[in-house]
Coordinates of C-alpha atoms and ligand atoms in Angstrom, one line a residue:
Chain A
M1019 CA -89.3 28.5 117.5
N1020 CA -92.5 27.2 116.2
N1021 CA -91.3 24.7 113.6
E1022 CA -91.2 21.1 114.7
L1023 CA -88.6 19.3 117.1
I1024 CA -86.5 16.8 115.2
I1025 CA -83.6 16.1 117.2
E1026 CA -83.0 16.1 120.9
I1027 CA -79.7 15.8 122.4
D1028 CA -79.4 15.5 126.3
N1029 CA -76.4 15.2 128.4
L1030 CA -74.7 13.4 125.5
T1031 CA -71.2 11.7 126.4
V1032 CA -68.9 9.9 124.0
D1033 CA -65.8 7.9 125.4
Y1034 CA -63.7 6.3 123.0
P1035 CA -61.9 3.4 124.0
T1036 CA -57.9 3.3 123.7
E1037 CA -55.6 0.9 124.8
N1038 CA -55.0 2.4 128.1
E1039 CA -57.8 4.6 129.0
S1040 CA -60.7 5.9 127.5
V1041 CA -60.8 9.4 125.7
R1042 CA -63.6 11.7 126.2
A1043 CA -64.4 13.2 122.9
L1044 CA -67.5 14.6 124.2
D1045 CA -69.0 15.6 127.7
G1046 CA -72.6 16.7 128.4
V1047 CA -73.9 18.0 125.1
D1048 CA -77.1 19.7 124.9
L1049 CA -78.9 20.4 121.7
K1050 CA -82.5 20.4 120.1
I1051 CA -82.8 20.6 116.1
Y1052 CA -85.8 22.3 114.9
Q1053 CA -86.9 21.9 111.3
H1054 CA -85.1 24.4 108.8
D1055 CA -82.3 25.3 111.4
F1056 CA -79.1 25.5 109.5
I1057 CA -76.5 24.8 112.2
C1058 CA -73.1 25.7 111.9
V1059 CA -70.8 24.2 114.0
L1060 CA -67.5 25.9 114.8
G1061 CA -64.6 25.0 117.4
P1062 CA -60.7 23.9 117.5
S1063 CA -59.2 20.7 116.1
G1064 CA -60.0 17.7 118.3
C1065 CA -63.0 19.5 120.0
G1066 CA -65.4 16.7 119.2
K1067 CA -67.1 18.0 116.1
S1068 CA -67.1 15.3 114.0
T1069 CA -67.9 13.0 117.0
L1070 CA -70.9 14.9 117.4
L1071 CA -72.1 14.6 113.8
N1072 CA -71.1 10.8 113.9
V1073 CA -73.5 10.4 116.7
I1074 CA -76.3 12.1 115.0
A1075 CA -75.7 9.8 111.8
G1076 CA -76.0 7.0 113.7
F1077 CA -72.3 6.1 113.2
T1078 CA -71.1 6.6 116.7
L1079 CA -73.4 5.7 119.7
P1080 CA -73.5 7.5 122.4
S1081 CA -71.4 6.6 126.0
D1082 CA -73.9 8.1 127.8
G1083 CA -77.1 10.5 127.6
S1084 CA -79.8 10.6 125.3
F1085 CA -80.2 11.1 121.5
L1086 CA -83.7 11.0 120.2
M1087 CA -84.8 11.6 116.5
Q1088 CA -88.6 12.6 116.2
G1089 CA -89.1 11.2 119.9
Q1090 CA -87.2 7.8 119.2
P1091 CA -83.7 6.4 120.1
V1092 CA -81.6 6.0 117.1
A1093 CA -79.8 2.5 116.6
G1094 CA -77.5 3.2 113.7
P1095 CA -77.2 4.8 110.3
D1096 CA -80.5 5.3 108.2
S1097 CA -81.8 7.2 105.4
Q1098 CA -83.5 9.6 107.5
R1099 CA -80.0 11.3 107.8
G1100 CA -77.9 12.2 104.9
V1101 CA -74.2 12.5 105.3
V1102 CA -71.5 14.4 103.0
F1103 CA -68.0 13.9 104.0
Q1104 CA -65.1 16.4 103.2
S1105 CA -63.7 14.0 100.8
A1106 CA -66.4 12.7 98.0
S1107 CA -66.8 9.0 99.0
L1108 CA -68.7 8.8 95.6
Y1109 CA -68.7 5.1 94.1
P1110 CA -66.4 5.0 91.0
W1111 CA -68.2 2.0 89.8
M1112 CA -71.1 3.9 89.5
S1113 CA -71.4 6.7 87.0
V1114 CA -72.8 10.3 88.4
R1115 CA -76.2 9.8 88.0
K1116 CA -76.2 6.2 89.6
N1117 CA -74.9 7.5 92.5
V1118 CA -77.8 9.9 93.0
E1119 CA -80.1 7.2 92.2
F1120 CA -78.5 4.8 94.8
G1121 CA -80.6 6.2 97.6
P1122 CA -84.0 6.1 95.9
K1123 CA -83.0 2.5 94.5
I1124 CA -82.4 1.1 98.0
K1125 CA -86.1 2.7 99.0
G1126 CA -87.4 0.4 95.9
L1127 CA -88.9 3.5 94.6
P1128 CA -90.5 2.5 90.6
A1129 CA -88.0 3.3 87.9
V1130 CA -89.5 6.6 86.5
E1131 CA -89.7 8.0 89.9
I1132 CA -85.9 7.2 90.5
N1133 CA -85.2 8.6 87.4
R1134 CA -87.2 11.6 87.8
I1135 CA -85.5 12.2 91.3
A1136 CA -82.0 11.8 90.0
S1137 CA -82.5 14.3 87.2
H1138 CA -84.2 16.7 89.7
Y1139 CA -81.4 16.9 92.2
L1140 CA -78.4 16.6 89.4
D1141 CA -80.2 19.8 87.9
Q1142 CA -80.4 21.3 91.3
V1143 CA -76.5 21.0 91.7
H1144 CA -75.8 22.2 87.8
L1145 CA -74.5 18.9 86.8
L1146 CA -77.0 17.2 84.5
E1147 CA -74.5 17.4 81.6
V1148 CA -72.0 14.6 83.5
A1149 CA -75.0 12.7 84.6
D1150 CA -73.2 9.6 82.4
Q1151 CA -69.6 10.2 83.2
P1152 CA -67.8 8.2 86.1
P1153 CA -67.3 10.5 89.1
F1154 CA -63.3 10.3 89.0
Q1155 CA -63.5 12.5 86.0
L1156 CA -65.0 15.3 87.6
S1157 CA -63.2 18.1 89.6
G1158 CA -63.1 18.4 93.7
G1159 CA -66.1 21.0 93.6
M1160 CA -68.2 19.1 91.1
K1161 CA -67.5 15.6 93.2
Q1162 CA -68.8 17.6 96.6
R1163 CA -71.8 18.8 94.4
V1164 CA -72.5 15.3 93.4
A1165 CA -72.5 13.9 96.9
L1166 CA -74.4 16.8 98.1
A1167 CA -77.2 15.7 95.3
R1168 CA -76.7 12.2 96.6
A1169 CA -77.5 12.8 99.8
L1170 CA -80.7 15.2 99.1
A1171 CA -82.1 12.5 96.8
N1172 CA -83.1 10.5 99.5
E1173 CA -85.2 13.3 101.1
P1174 CA -83.4 13.3 104.6
A1175 CA -85.0 14.8 107.5
I1176 CA -81.9 16.3 108.2
L1177 CA -78.4 16.6 106.4
L1178 CA -75.1 16.6 108.1
L1179 CA -72.1 18.2 106.4
D1180 CA -68.6 17.8 107.8
E1181 CA -66.6 20.3 106.3
P1182 CA -68.0 19.6 103.2
F1183 CA -65.8 22.3 101.4
G1184 CA -62.6 22.1 103.2
A1185 CA -60.7 20.5 100.3
L1186 CA -61.9 23.0 98.1
D1187 CA -60.1 26.5 97.0
A1188 CA -61.7 29.7 97.9
L1189 CA -63.7 30.5 94.9
T1190 CA -65.4 27.2 94.7
R1191 CA -66.0 27.3 98.2
I1192 CA -68.1 30.5 97.5
H1193 CA -69.8 28.9 94.9
M1194 CA -70.6 26.0 96.8
R1195 CA -71.7 28.3 99.6
Q1196 CA -74.3 29.7 97.6
L1197 CA -75.4 27.0 96.2
V1198 CA -76.4 25.1 99.8
R1199 CA -77.8 28.8 100.6
K1200 CA -80.2 28.0 97.7
I1201 CA -81.0 25.0 98.3
W1202 CA -81.9 25.6 102.2
Q1203 CA -84.0 27.9 101.0
E1204 CA -85.9 26.5 98.2
D1205 CA -86.2 23.2 99.9
Q1206 CA -86.4 24.1 103.0
N1207 CA -84.0 21.6 104.3
T1208 CA -82.4 21.2 108.1
I1209 CA -78.8 21.4 108.0
F1210 CA -76.1 20.4 110.5
M1211 CA -72.7 21.5 109.0
I1212 CA -69.4 21.6 110.5
T1213 CA -66.6 24.3 109.3
H1214 CA -63.6 25.7 110.3
D1215 CA -64.3 28.9 108.6
V1216 CA -65.9 31.5 110.8
D1217 CA -67.0 33.6 107.5
E1218 CA -68.7 30.5 106.2
A1219 CA -70.6 29.9 109.4
L1220 CA -72.0 33.8 109.7
S1221 CA -73.0 33.7 105.8
L1222 CA -74.9 30.3 105.9
G1223 CA -76.0 29.6 109.5
T1224 CA -79.0 30.7 111.7
R1225 CA -77.5 29.0 114.5
L1226 CA -73.9 29.1 115.3
L1227 CA -72.4 26.6 117.9
V1228 CA -69.0 26.9 119.3
M1229 CA -67.3 24.2 120.8
S1230 CA -64.3 23.7 123.4
K1231 CA -61.9 21.1 123.7
S1232 CA -61.6 19.0 127.2
P1233 CA -64.5 18.9 127.8
G1234 CA -65.8 18.6 124.4
T1235 CA -68.9 20.5 124.5
I1236 CA -71.0 23.8 123.3
I1237 CA -69.9 26.9 125.2
R1238 CA -71.8 29.2 123.2
E1239 CA -74.5 29.4 120.7
F1240 CA -75.3 32.6 118.4
S1241 CA -78.6 33.1 116.7
V1242 CA -77.8 35.1 113.4
A1243 CA -79.4 36.1 110.3
F1244 CA -76.6 37.5 107.9
C1245 CA -77.7 34.9 105.4
D1246 CA -80.5 37.2 104.8
R1247 CA -78.4 39.8 104.1
V1248 CA -76.4 38.1 101.3
D1249 CA -76.0 39.7 97.9
Q1250 CA -77.7 38.0 95.5
R1251 CA -75.3 38.7 92.6
T1252 CA -71.9 37.7 94.2
G1253 CA -73.1 35.6 97.1
R1254 CA -71.1 37.7 99.6
V1255 CA -72.2 39.0 102.8
H1256 CA -72.8 42.6 103.2
V1257 CA -70.3 43.1 106.2
D1258 CA -71.2 45.7 108.8
A1259 CA -70.2 46.7 112.3
D1260 CA -72.5 44.0 113.8
Y1261 CA -71.0 41.1 111.5
L1262 CA -67.5 42.2 112.6
A1263 CA -68.3 42.2 116.1
R1264 CA -69.6 38.9 116.0
R1265 CA -66.9 37.6 113.8
E1266 CA -64.5 38.8 116.7
E1267 CA -66.7 37.4 119.2
I1268 CA -66.2 33.9 117.9
L1269 CA -63.1 34.1 117.2
D1270 CA -61.9 34.8 120.6
L1271 CA -63.9 31.9 121.7
I1272 CA -62.2 29.5 119.5
D1273 CA -58.6 30.9 120.0
V1274 CA -58.4 30.4 123.5
Chain B
M886 CA -47.0 13.1 77.7
Q887 CA -44.5 13.0 75.3
N888 CA -41.9 12.2 78.0
K889 CA -43.9 9.3 79.1
K890 CA -44.3 7.7 75.5
D891 CA -40.4 8.0 75.3
F892 CA -40.3 6.4 78.5
N893 CA -42.4 3.4 77.4
K894 CA -40.2 3.3 74.1
N895 CA -37.0 3.3 76.2
H896 CA -38.3 0.7 78.1
R897 CA -39.5 -1.8 75.4
M898 CA -36.2 -1.3 73.7
L899 CA -34.6 -2.5 77.0
T900 CA -36.6 -5.5 77.1
L901 CA -36.0 -6.3 73.6
L902 CA -32.1 -5.8 74.2
T903 CA -32.1 -8.1 76.8
W904 CA -33.8 -11.1 74.9
A905 CA -31.4 -10.4 71.9
F906 CA -28.3 -10.8 74.6
I907 CA -30.1 -13.9 75.7
F908 CA -30.3 -15.5 72.1
L909 CA -27.0 -14.1 71.4
V910 CA -25.2 -16.1 74.6
W911 CA -27.5 -19.2 73.7
F912 CA -26.2 -19.2 70.5
I913 CA -22.6 -18.7 71.2
I914 CA -22.9 -21.5 73.8
T915 CA -24.0 -23.9 71.6
R916 CA -22.2 -22.2 68.5
F917 CA -18.8 -23.2 69.9
N918 CA -19.8 -26.2 71.8
L919 CA -19.0 -24.9 75.2
V920 CA -21.5 -27.4 77.0
S921 CA -23.2 -30.8 75.5
H922 CA -26.0 -30.8 73.1
L923 CA -27.4 -32.9 75.4
I924 CA -27.9 -30.4 78.1
V925 CA -28.3 -27.3 75.8
P926 CA -29.5 -27.7 72.3
S927 CA -28.7 -25.1 69.9
P928 CA -31.8 -22.5 68.7
G929 CA -31.5 -24.5 65.5
E930 CA -32.2 -27.7 67.0
V931 CA -35.3 -26.6 69.1
I932 CA -37.0 -24.5 66.2
Q933 CA -36.3 -27.9 64.1
T934 CA -37.8 -30.0 67.2
F935 CA -40.5 -27.2 67.3
I936 CA -41.6 -27.7 63.7
A937 CA -41.4 -31.3 64.0
I938 CA -43.7 -31.5 67.1
V939 CA -46.4 -28.9 65.3
T940 CA -46.6 -31.1 62.4
D941 CA -46.6 -34.8 64.0
G942 CA -47.1 -34.1 67.7
Y943 CA -45.5 -35.5 70.8
N944 CA -45.9 -39.4 71.3
G945 CA -48.8 -39.7 68.5
I946 CA -50.6 -36.7 70.5
S947 CA -50.5 -33.2 68.5
L948 CA -49.2 -30.1 70.1
W949 CA -52.6 -28.6 70.1
E950 CA -54.1 -31.6 72.4
H951 CA -51.2 -30.9 74.8
L952 CA -51.7 -27.6 75.2
G953 CA -55.3 -28.1 75.3
I954 CA -55.8 -30.7 78.3
S955 CA -52.9 -28.4 80.0
M956 CA -55.1 -25.2 79.4
L957 CA -58.3 -26.9 80.0
R958 CA -57.0 -28.4 83.3
L959 CA -56.2 -24.7 84.2
L960 CA -59.2 -23.1 83.2
I961 CA -61.4 -25.5 85.3
A962 CA -59.1 -25.2 88.3
S963 CA -59.4 -21.4 87.8
V964 CA -62.8 -20.8 87.4
L965 CA -63.7 -23.4 90.2
A966 CA -61.0 -21.2 92.5
I967 CA -62.5 -17.9 91.5
V968 CA -66.4 -18.6 92.0
T969 CA -65.7 -20.2 95.5
A970 CA -62.6 -18.2 96.8
V971 CA -64.1 -14.8 96.2
P972 CA -67.3 -15.2 97.8
L973 CA -65.6 -17.5 100.7
G974 CA -63.0 -14.7 101.0
L975 CA -65.4 -11.7 101.0
F976 CA -67.6 -13.6 103.6
S977 CA -64.6 -14.1 105.9
G978 CA -63.8 -10.5 105.7
Y979 CA -67.0 -9.4 106.3
F980 CA -68.4 -11.5 108.7
S981 CA -65.6 -12.7 111.3
K982 CA -67.3 -15.9 112.1
V983 CA -66.8 -17.1 108.9
G984 CA -63.1 -16.1 109.2
A985 CA -62.5 -18.0 112.2
V986 CA -63.6 -21.1 110.6
V987 CA -62.1 -20.5 107.3
D988 CA -58.8 -18.6 107.6
S989 CA -56.7 -21.2 110.1
I990 CA -57.6 -23.9 107.3
V991 CA -56.2 -21.7 104.1
Q992 CA -53.1 -20.4 106.3
F993 CA -52.2 -24.0 107.2
Y994 CA -52.2 -25.5 103.7
R995 CA -50.6 -22.5 101.8
P996 CA -47.1 -22.5 102.8
L997 CA -47.0 -26.8 101.9
P998 CA -45.3 -27.6 98.6
P999 CA -47.9 -28.6 96.2
L1000 CA -46.2 -32.2 95.7
A1001 CA -46.6 -32.9 99.6
Y1002 CA -50.5 -33.0 99.1
Y1003 CA -50.9 -34.0 95.8
V1004 CA -49.7 -37.4 97.0
A1005 CA -52.6 -37.4 99.5
L1006 CA -54.9 -36.0 96.8
I1007 CA -54.2 -38.8 94.6
L1008 CA -54.4 -41.1 97.5
W1009 CA -58.1 -40.0 97.9
L1010 CA -59.3 -38.9 94.5
G1011 CA -57.1 -41.6 92.3
I1012 CA -54.8 -40.6 89.5
D1013 CA -57.1 -39.4 86.6
E1014 CA -58.3 -35.7 86.3
S1015 CA -60.0 -35.0 89.4
S1016 CA -56.5 -35.0 91.7
K1017 CA -54.7 -33.0 89.2
I1018 CA -57.6 -30.4 88.8
T1019 CA -57.9 -30.3 92.6
L1020 CA -54.3 -29.6 93.0
L1021 CA -54.4 -26.6 90.6
Y1022 CA -57.5 -25.5 92.3
L1023 CA -55.8 -25.7 95.7
A1024 CA -53.2 -23.6 94.6
A1025 CA -55.1 -21.1 92.9
F1026 CA -57.6 -20.8 96.2
A1027 CA -55.7 -19.4 98.6
P1028 CA -54.2 -16.1 96.8
I1029 CA -57.9 -15.2 95.9
Y1030 CA -59.0 -16.0 99.2
I1031 CA -56.3 -14.0 101.1
A1032 CA -56.7 -10.9 98.9
C1033 CA -60.5 -11.0 99.4
V1034 CA -60.2 -10.8 103.1
A1035 CA -57.6 -8.1 102.9
A1036 CA -59.8 -6.3 100.3
V1037 CA -62.8 -6.2 102.4
A1038 CA -60.6 -4.9 105.4
N1039 CA -59.3 -2.3 103.3
I1040 CA -62.6 -0.8 101.8
R1041 CA -63.0 2.8 102.6
V1042 CA -65.2 3.3 105.5
E1043 CA -66.8 6.3 103.7
Y1044 CA -68.0 3.8 101.1
L1045 CA -69.6 1.8 104.1
L1046 CA -70.8 4.8 106.3
S1047 CA -72.4 6.9 103.4
A1048 CA -74.2 3.7 101.9
K1049 CA -75.4 3.3 105.3
S1050 CA -77.1 6.8 105.5
L1051 CA -78.2 6.2 102.1
G1052 CA -80.6 3.5 103.5
A1053 CA -78.4 0.2 102.2
S1054 CA -78.2 -2.8 104.8
G1055 CA -77.5 -6.6 104.6
K1056 CA -77.7 -7.8 100.8
D1057 CA -77.6 -4.4 99.2
L1058 CA -74.7 -3.3 101.1
F1059 CA -72.7 -6.5 100.4
F1060 CA -73.5 -6.8 96.9
Q1061 CA -73.9 -3.4 95.8
I1062 CA -70.6 -1.6 97.6
V1063 CA -68.3 -4.3 99.1
F1064 CA -68.2 -6.4 96.3
P1065 CA -67.4 -4.0 93.7
A1066 CA -65.2 -2.1 96.0
C1067 CA -63.3 -5.3 96.3
L1068 CA -63.2 -5.9 92.7
P1069 CA -60.0 -4.2 91.8
D1070 CA -57.8 -6.4 94.5
I1071 CA -60.1 -9.4 93.3
F1072 CA -58.8 -9.1 90.1
T1073 CA -55.2 -8.8 90.9
S1074 CA -55.5 -11.9 92.8
I1075 CA -56.8 -13.8 90.2
R1076 CA -54.0 -12.9 87.8
T1077 CA -51.6 -14.0 90.7
A1078 CA -53.5 -17.2 91.3
V1079 CA -53.6 -18.2 87.7
G1080 CA -50.1 -17.8 87.5
V1081 CA -49.5 -20.0 90.5
A1082 CA -51.7 -22.8 89.4
Y1083 CA -49.7 -22.7 86.2
T1084 CA -46.5 -23.0 87.9
T1085 CA -48.0 -26.3 89.5
L1086 CA -49.1 -27.4 86.5
V1087 CA -45.8 -29.6 85.8
S1088 CA -46.2 -31.0 89.2
A1089 CA -49.8 -32.1 88.5
E1090 CA -49.0 -33.6 85.0
M1091 CA -46.0 -35.7 86.6
I1092 CA -47.7 -38.5 88.0
A1093 CA -49.9 -40.7 86.1
A1094 CA -50.6 -38.3 83.0
T1095 CA -50.4 -39.4 79.0
S1096 CA -50.8 -35.9 77.6
G1097 CA -50.2 -32.2 78.7
L1098 CA -47.4 -29.9 78.5
G1099 CA -46.1 -30.7 81.7
W1100 CA -45.9 -34.1 80.8
M1101 CA -44.2 -33.5 77.7
V1102 CA -41.5 -31.9 79.4
I1103 CA -41.2 -34.5 82.3
D1104 CA -41.3 -37.3 79.7
A1105 CA -38.8 -35.8 77.4
S1106 CA -36.4 -35.5 80.2
R1107 CA -36.6 -39.2 80.8
Y1108 CA -35.1 -39.7 77.4
L1109 CA -32.7 -36.8 77.7
K1110 CA -34.6 -35.0 74.9
S1111 CA -33.6 -31.6 75.6
S1112 CA -34.5 -29.7 72.8
V1113 CA -38.5 -31.2 73.6
I1114 CA -37.7 -29.8 77.1
F1115 CA -36.7 -26.8 75.7
V1116 CA -39.9 -26.3 73.1
G1117 CA -42.0 -27.2 76.0
I1118 CA -40.7 -24.6 78.5
I1119 CA -40.4 -21.6 76.1
I1120 CA -44.5 -22.9 75.0
M1121 CA -45.2 -22.5 78.7
G1122 CA -43.6 -19.4 79.1
I1123 CA -45.3 -17.9 76.0
S1124 CA -48.3 -19.2 77.1
G1125 CA -48.3 -17.6 80.6
V1126 CA -47.4 -14.5 79.1
L1127 CA -50.5 -14.3 77.1
I1128 CA -52.8 -15.5 79.5
D1129 CA -51.9 -12.7 81.7
Q1130 CA -51.7 -10.1 79.0
G1131 CA -55.6 -11.8 78.3
L1132 CA -56.4 -11.4 82.2
K1133 CA -54.9 -7.9 82.2
A1134 CA -57.3 -6.7 79.3
L1135 CA -60.0 -8.2 80.9
E1136 CA -59.3 -6.1 84.3
K1137 CA -58.7 -2.8 82.3
K1138 CA -62.3 -3.5 81.0
I1139 CA -64.2 -4.5 84.0
V1140 CA -62.4 -2.6 86.9
F1141 CA -62.3 0.5 84.7
W1142 CA -62.1 2.9 87.9
K1143 CA -59.3 0.8 89.1
G1144 CA -56.7 3.2 90.8
Y1145 CA -59.5 6.1 91.2
Q1146 CA -60.8 5.2 94.7
Ligands
ATP854 N1 -62.0 6.5 116.8 C1 -61.3 7.4 117.7 N2 -60.6 6.5 118.5 C2 -60.3 7.4 119.8 N3 -60.2 8.6 119.8 C3 -60.8 9.5 118.8 C4 -61.4 8.7 117.7 N4 -61.8 9.6 117.2 C5 -61.7 10.7 117.7 N5 -60.9 10.6 118.4 C6 -60.6 11.8 119.3 O1 -61.9 12.3 119.8 C7 -61.6 13.8 119.8 C8 -62.5 14.4 119.1 O2 -62.3 14.1 117.9 P1 -63.0 14.7 116.3 O3 -62.7 13.7 115.5 O4 -64.4 14.7 116.9 O5 -62.9 16.2 116.2 P2 -63.0 17.4 115.2 O6 -63.4 18.6 116.2 O7 -63.9 16.9 114.3 O8 -61.8 18.1 115.2 P3 -61.4 18.3 113.5 O9 -61.6 19.9 113.5 O10 -59.6 18.3 113.3 O11 -61.8 17.6 112.2 C9 -60.1 14.2 119.6 O12 -59.1 14.2 120.6 C10 -59.8 12.6 119.0 O13 -58.3 12.3 119.0
MG855 MG1 -63.4 16.6 111.9

């Protein structure tokens, strides 16, 4: 790894307080994220994937252990870490363009610059022609593309995606993967993505993290490079014995 | 869509039939003298009284003045309630400390019958406009305030979290996310509030008024002018519906995303 270290998580523990006793969602998680990593997190439901993402986002504070971003502790959410949720959280009272302009506007950039950024990212997700529509008129896939553009418009150091394609149909999902892969290659972003789809993880990620439930922690990490072997035209990975072996291995780990 | 159209058409037909039935019953009751004219005037009498009031006014004051003064009281009280209850309610929902201060006061006076505190208001503010408008104001304040507090609590967490991740905080978060996210509920509560204020109008105009629709009805009751009472009630009913329709049209325009959150 000769890329810059962005995030350093050390022995992270998260307890959720409940009525009787607290629930330990994460237990001793260690993770280093470097510039241009594409991390895909897999694991059974309830193993703490979203909790880990929420800690990185700044929504949840660690109960124990440390979480440093570019060497600094994180006190809460800020524009350095962009988030896309499973269901689009677009603001229905703003047009698509205004949604994307939200971050740059908060930053107080000049109007011309705000406009240029919004047009650039809307173009990147192929949605320039619906820029002036309200978001509720769009399809599910289009909404997620707007959410992606909105997060990208801030040019965050890392992009956090919590099952971003989980609610989409299979074909739309393949298109979304292609789009995210292209953006990641062009813009050299750093991405942390949760998915429950092993093929999705294998076809996108450079590092796959597999988590287990109780204790909620990372049990294996795989470095993969199947994303370099994607058919440019169909967007599908060329499946070979190596790929199938990895796939089996990961499924076995999740299935216990 | 064709089905929906038929459905609406059917419903409108039912509404019309209901009213036709009410008029028919009214007509029959009075036509065959089933009850005294002093208690239920006939439709003909009511129409005559209406024409008389439209042309000559009531008690030397034209109908438009009666209607106008009532609407002015309602308007001033509603506007005051909106500009105070919305910010206070949103702050109370957003900052729990503000809520701890204001909530209990609103909860205390809200279930009181308006007439009970109207007496106190007259004692403090005198018998002229200010006590009347304050009464209507208090009636309109509570529903808006309570709806705003609840609306803040019901904002989708993702709206707030993604705004924070986009760099918003403090003022930006409040004015650009919290306020618009609550707007649909605010509008619904304004419609309720104006309705509630309207129902207290008669109480407000009962004491020490010399004009206004409510006063007209009260005054007519003293002299058993039942047809005037009927005219007053019908005008109040129709104007109430018209006000609500107006607010509904405004709501549709401003909160165009209602139902899509
Ligand atoms: N706010 C909360 N309060 C209490 N317990 C919580 C809370 N959020 C999550 N948990 C618990 O923490 C554990 C991890 O939850 P988390 O949402 O991180 O799992 P996940 O891996 O994202 O699951 P899924 O794949 O279903 O989204 C679960 O046991 C869950 O019940
Ligand atoms: Mg989750």
